[in-house]
Short mmCIF file of C-alpha atoms in Angstrom, two decimals:
data_model
loop_
_atom_site.label_atom_id
_atom_site.label_comp_id
_atom_site.label_asym_id
_atom_site.label_seq_id
_atom_site.Cartn_x
_atom_site.Cartn_y
_atom_site.Cartn_z
CA GLU Z 1259 -2.06 7.44 -27.13
CA GLU Z 1260 -0.84 6.61 -23.12
CA GLN Z 1261 -2.11 9.06 -20.91
CA LEU Z 1262 -2.42 9.41 -17.02
CA VAL Z 1263 -4.94 12.22 -15.72
CA GLU Z 1264 -5.19 13.16 -12.09
CA SER Z 1265 -8.05 14.41 -10.08
CA GLY Z 1266 -9.55 14.76 -6.60
CA GLY Z 1267 -7.13 17.61 -5.74
CA THR Z 1268 -8.78 20.53 -3.99
CA LEU Z 1269 -8.22 23.21 -0.70
CA VAL Z 1270 -8.66 20.79 2.25
CA LEU Z 1271 -8.54 21.27 6.02
CA PRO Z 1272 -6.04 20.10 8.46
CA GLY Z 1273 -6.77 16.67 9.98
CA ARG Z 1274 -9.46 15.83 7.12
CA SER Z 1275 -9.14 13.15 4.46
CA LEU Z 1276 -9.06 12.98 0.69
CA ARG Z 1277 -9.28 11.00 -2.19
CA LEU Z 1278 -7.23 11.28 -5.46
CA SER Z 1279 -7.59 9.51 -8.53
CA CYS Z 1280 -5.60 8.55 -11.13
CA THR Z 1281 -7.17 7.41 -14.65
CA ALA Z 1282 -5.23 5.80 -17.16
CA SER Z 1283 -6.02 5.17 -21.07
CA GLY Z 1284 -4.36 4.13 -23.94
CA PHE Z 1285 -2.65 1.18 -22.24
CA SER Z 1286 -3.39 -2.19 -20.16
CA PHE Z 1287 -3.50 -0.62 -16.91
CA GLY Z 1288 -3.59 -3.81 -14.82
CA ASP Z 1289 -0.61 -4.68 -16.20
CA TYR Z 1290 1.21 -2.19 -14.54
CA ALA Z 1291 2.43 -0.64 -11.29
CA MET Z 1292 1.63 2.77 -9.96
CA THR Z 1293 3.44 5.03 -8.52
CA TRP Z 1294 2.41 8.54 -6.64
CA VAL Z 1295 4.83 11.23 -6.35
CA ARG Z 1296 4.45 14.74 -5.03
CA GLN Z 1297 5.89 17.71 -4.97
CA ALA Z 1298 5.69 20.60 -2.78
CA PRO Z 1299 5.42 24.14 -3.92
CA GLY Z 1300 9.20 25.30 -5.01
CA LYS Z 1301 10.67 21.86 -3.68
CA GLY Z 1302 11.83 18.63 -5.43
CA LEU Z 1303 9.86 15.24 -6.07
CA GLU Z 1304 8.88 12.99 -3.35
CA TRP Z 1305 8.54 9.30 -3.78
CA VAL Z 1306 5.01 8.76 -1.77
CA GLY Z 1307 4.05 5.01 -2.63
CA LEU Z 1308 3.42 2.35 -5.20
CA ILE Z 1309 0.89 -0.50 -5.86
CA ARG Z 1310 2.16 -3.44 -7.60
CA SER Z 1311 0.01 -4.93 -10.68
CA LYS Z 1312 -1.94 -7.91 -9.52
CA THR Z 1313 0.43 -10.38 -11.27
CA PHE Z 1314 2.95 -9.11 -8.34
CA ASP Z 1315 0.21 -9.56 -5.68
CA GLY Z 1316 -1.28 -5.75 -5.99
CA THR Z 1317 0.44 -4.83 -2.70
CA THR Z 1318 1.68 -1.58 -1.74
CA GLU Z 1319 4.69 0.27 -0.44
CA LEU Z 1320 4.83 3.66 1.33
CA ALA Z 1321 6.88 6.72 1.93
CA ALA Z 1322 7.59 6.88 6.08
CA SER Z 1323 6.35 9.91 5.87
CA VAL Z 1324 2.69 9.16 5.07
CA LYS Z 1325 2.56 5.71 6.43
CA GLY Z 1326 -0.16 5.14 8.52
CA ARG Z 1327 -2.16 7.97 6.94
CA PHE Z 1328 -1.82 7.46 2.84
CA THR Z 1329 -3.50 3.99 1.68
CA ILE Z 1330 -3.16 3.32 -2.25
CA SER Z 1331 -5.20 1.32 -4.01
CA ARG Z 1332 -6.47 0.46 -7.45
CA ASP Z 1333 -9.83 -0.44 -9.64
CA ASP Z 1334 -8.30 -2.48 -13.01
CA SER Z 1335 -11.88 -2.41 -14.19
CA LYS Z 1336 -12.15 1.34 -14.03
CA SER Z 1337 -7.94 1.81 -15.26
CA ILE Z 1338 -7.90 4.18 -11.57
CA ALA Z 1339 -5.52 4.17 -9.15
CA TYR Z 1340 -6.26 5.72 -5.75
CA LEU Z 1341 -4.45 7.83 -3.34
CA GLN Z 1342 -6.51 7.97 -0.25
CA MET Z 1343 -5.10 10.84 2.27
CA ASN Z 1344 -6.32 10.81 5.72
CA SER Z 1345 -5.37 12.69 8.76
CA LEU Z 1346 -3.94 15.32 6.37
CA LYS Z 1347 -0.94 17.89 7.47
CA THR Z 1348 0.01 21.23 6.13
CA GLU Z 1349 3.05 19.64 5.21
CA ASP Z 1350 1.21 17.31 2.68
CA THR Z 1351 0.29 20.36 0.57
CA ALA Z 1352 1.65 19.82 -2.97
CA VAL Z 1353 0.98 18.85 -6.33
CA TYR Z 1354 0.44 14.94 -6.52
CA LEU Z 1355 1.19 13.17 -9.64
CA CYS Z 1356 0.86 9.61 -10.83
CA GLY Z 1357 3.11 7.53 -13.43
CA ARG Z 1358 3.46 4.18 -14.77
CA ASP Z 1359 6.24 2.17 -13.11
CA LEU Z 1360 7.89 -0.50 -15.30
CA VAL Z 1361 9.29 -3.82 -13.83
CA ALA Z 1362 12.51 -5.95 -14.61
CA VAL Z 1363 13.53 -9.15 -13.06
CA SER Z 1364 17.48 -9.27 -12.38
CA GLU Z 1365 19.23 -11.97 -10.26
CA GLY Z 1366 16.11 -13.33 -8.93
CA ARG Z 1367 14.60 -10.25 -7.55
CA TYR Z 1368 12.78 -7.40 -9.54
CA TYR Z 1369 12.23 -3.88 -9.02
CA TYR Z 1370 10.52 -0.83 -10.83
CA TYR Z 1371 13.50 0.72 -13.03
CA GLY Z 1372 11.22 3.81 -14.47
CA MET Z 1373 8.10 6.01 -14.62
CA ASP Z 1374 7.69 6.33 -18.55
CA VAL Z 1375 4.44 8.23 -18.45
CA TRP Z 1376 3.15 10.57 -16.05
CA GLY Z 1377 -0.09 12.82 -15.47
CA GLN Z 1378 0.41 16.46 -15.03
CA GLY Z 1379 -0.60 16.51 -11.39
CA THR Z 1380 -3.25 17.64 -9.05
CA THR Z 1381 -3.02 20.01 -6.47
CA VAL Z 1382 -3.84 19.69 -2.50
CA ILE Z 1383 -3.91 22.34 -0.26
CA VAL Z 1384 -3.89 21.79 3.37
CA SER Z 1385 -4.85 24.44 5.30
CA SER Z 1386 -7.28 25.94 7.91
CA ASP X 1488 15.96 4.67 3.81
CA ILE X 1489 18.63 4.95 1.28
CA GLN X 1490 19.68 8.82 0.47
CA MET X 1491 20.43 10.31 -2.67
CA THR X 1492 22.65 13.09 -2.89
CA GLN X 1493 22.46 14.89 -5.96
CA SER X 1494 24.76 17.58 -7.25
CA PRO X 1495 25.26 20.50 -7.56
CA SER X 1496 21.80 21.99 -6.87
CA SER X 1497 22.21 24.56 -9.89
CA LEU X 1498 24.03 24.79 -12.54
CA SER X 1499 24.58 27.75 -15.35
CA ALA X 1500 26.07 26.71 -18.63
CA SER X 1501 26.39 27.68 -22.37
CA VAL X 1502 24.88 26.46 -25.30
CA GLY X 1503 27.35 23.98 -26.58
CA ASP X 1504 28.77 22.88 -22.93
CA ARG X 1505 29.61 19.61 -21.45
CA VAL X 1506 27.58 19.35 -18.42
CA THR X 1507 27.58 16.97 -15.63
CA ILE X 1508 25.10 15.50 -12.64
CA SER X 1509 26.37 13.59 -9.77
CA CYS X 1510 23.92 11.20 -7.56
CA GLN X 1511 25.32 9.70 -4.60
CA ALA X 1512 23.60 6.71 -3.00
CA SER X 1513 24.02 5.97 0.91
CA GLN X 1514 24.38 2.02 0.31
CA ASP X 1515 24.92 0.29 -2.91
CA ILE X 1516 22.30 0.32 -5.29
CA ASP X 1517 23.71 -1.84 -8.31
CA ASN X 1518 22.55 -0.03 -11.21
CA HIS X 1519 18.85 0.49 -10.06
CA LEU X 1520 19.04 4.44 -10.97
CA SER X 1521 16.79 6.67 -13.25
CA TRP X 1522 17.22 10.09 -14.49
CA TYR X 1523 14.32 12.23 -15.35
CA GLN X 1524 13.77 15.90 -16.81
CA GLN X 1525 11.28 17.90 -15.70
CA LYS X 1526 10.81 21.55 -17.31
CA PRO X 1527 8.60 24.40 -15.41
CA GLY X 1528 5.06 23.25 -14.85
CA LYS X 1529 5.39 20.11 -16.55
CA ALA X 1530 5.32 16.60 -15.23
CA PRO X 1531 8.87 15.06 -15.51
CA LYS X 1532 10.00 12.75 -18.25
CA LEU X 1533 12.21 9.71 -18.16
CA LEU X 1534 15.63 9.89 -19.94
CA ILE X 1535 17.56 6.88 -18.52
CA TYR X 1536 17.02 3.88 -16.56
CA ASP X 1537 19.31 1.15 -15.06
CA ALA X 1538 21.82 3.59 -14.82
CA PHE X 1539 23.02 3.93 -18.50
CA ASN X 1540 20.16 2.82 -21.08
CA LEU X 1541 18.60 5.77 -22.86
CA LYS X 1542 14.86 5.89 -23.31
CA THR X 1543 13.86 5.52 -26.67
CA GLY X 1544 13.24 8.59 -28.33
CA VAL X 1545 15.65 10.45 -26.04
CA PRO X 1546 18.22 12.11 -27.75
CA SER X 1547 21.74 10.90 -27.74
CA ARG X 1548 23.36 13.93 -26.26
CA PHE X 1549 22.04 12.66 -22.63
CA ARG X 1550 23.96 10.12 -20.88
CA GLY X 1551 24.13 8.11 -17.66
CA SER X 1552 27.12 6.07 -16.04
CA GLY X 1553 28.05 4.64 -12.84
CA SER X 1554 26.92 1.59 -10.12
CA GLY X 1555 27.15 1.05 -6.67
CA THR X 1556 26.84 4.06 -5.20
CA ASP X 1557 28.34 7.03 -7.62
CA PHE X 1558 26.48 8.03 -10.62
CA THR X 1559 27.03 10.18 -13.34
CA PHE X 1560 24.35 12.29 -15.75
CA THR X 1561 25.97 14.15 -19.08
CA ILE X 1562 24.52 16.27 -21.64
CA SER X 1563 27.81 16.42 -23.92
CA SER X 1564 26.47 19.40 -25.75
CA LEU X 1565 23.67 21.53 -23.80
CA GLN X 1566 21.28 22.66 -26.11
CA PRO X 1567 18.40 25.58 -24.92
CA GLU X 1568 15.47 23.29 -24.54
CA ASP X 1569 17.62 21.06 -21.99
CA ILE X 1570 16.54 23.91 -19.57
CA ALA X 1571 14.87 22.38 -16.71
CA THR X 1572 15.52 20.21 -13.52
CA TYR X 1573 17.23 17.21 -13.46
CA TYR X 1574 16.51 14.14 -10.75
CA CYS X 1575 17.82 10.55 -9.83
CA ARG X 1576 15.74 8.18 -8.42
CA GLN X 1577 17.02 4.98 -7.10
CA SER X 1578 14.70 1.79 -6.88
CA ASP X 1579 16.63 -0.49 -5.20
CA ASN X 1580 15.13 -0.71 -1.99
CA PHE X 1581 11.97 0.83 -0.52
CA PRO X 1582 11.41 3.53 -0.04
CA TYR X 1583 12.55 4.48 -3.33
CA THR X 1584 14.14 8.19 -2.94
CA PHE X 1585 14.64 11.08 -5.61
CA GLY X 1586 17.77 13.25 -5.27
CA GLN X 1587 17.32 16.80 -4.23
CA GLY X 1588 17.45 17.98 -8.13
CA THR X 1589 19.87 20.19 -10.34
CA GLN X 1590 18.26 23.45 -11.62
CA LEU X 1591 20.16 23.89 -15.19
CA GLU X 1592 20.30 27.06 -16.94
CA ILE X 1593 21.69 28.78 -19.72
CA LYS X 1594 24.45 31.23 -18.95
#
């Protein structure tokens, strides 16, 4: 069974750092891009960022709201994607979900057309 | 950034009704749009990708259409298990963005 499990969420003080993990099983993790999404309490989904597979250079994209504070990395040998969160703010409080994002090539460019496997999320609370 | 305007924000309908949700992009995104269903306390589930392609295993009562800036998600005959919040997501340009969501309730 293809599965993703997030971990690392906790209560943390503003300004502190936290690293979340997204551990995959049941599929060839290294072949896929991984996306992080968050959902603040009672709110909608917010796209946080993506890390490409090594086939597509393993580079990352981040939302403006987290750029400069968050980084995404991956360890394909362990089938884990990480979300490193620094300088945390109260507005970062959310459930953080990871998902497998599928790539397609169209007219000479590629894009990620859908998150087909999701974890259940891990909760981050930023509060003093 | 591309803004995704989803409407309505909430919708109440009866079992068997046809339900339509709209998603409008602030610029042309070709057909690079997907639709997700999220039930309370659960992770989202991919239903439709590339605007109109139904993911394998998703019931055929779900349908997507549109291209460019205007997209529509339709449930042809609402079932009780369809109660959820639905989101669109554009994947034409980074940062990818979600619509605000449509909360669907049974009347």
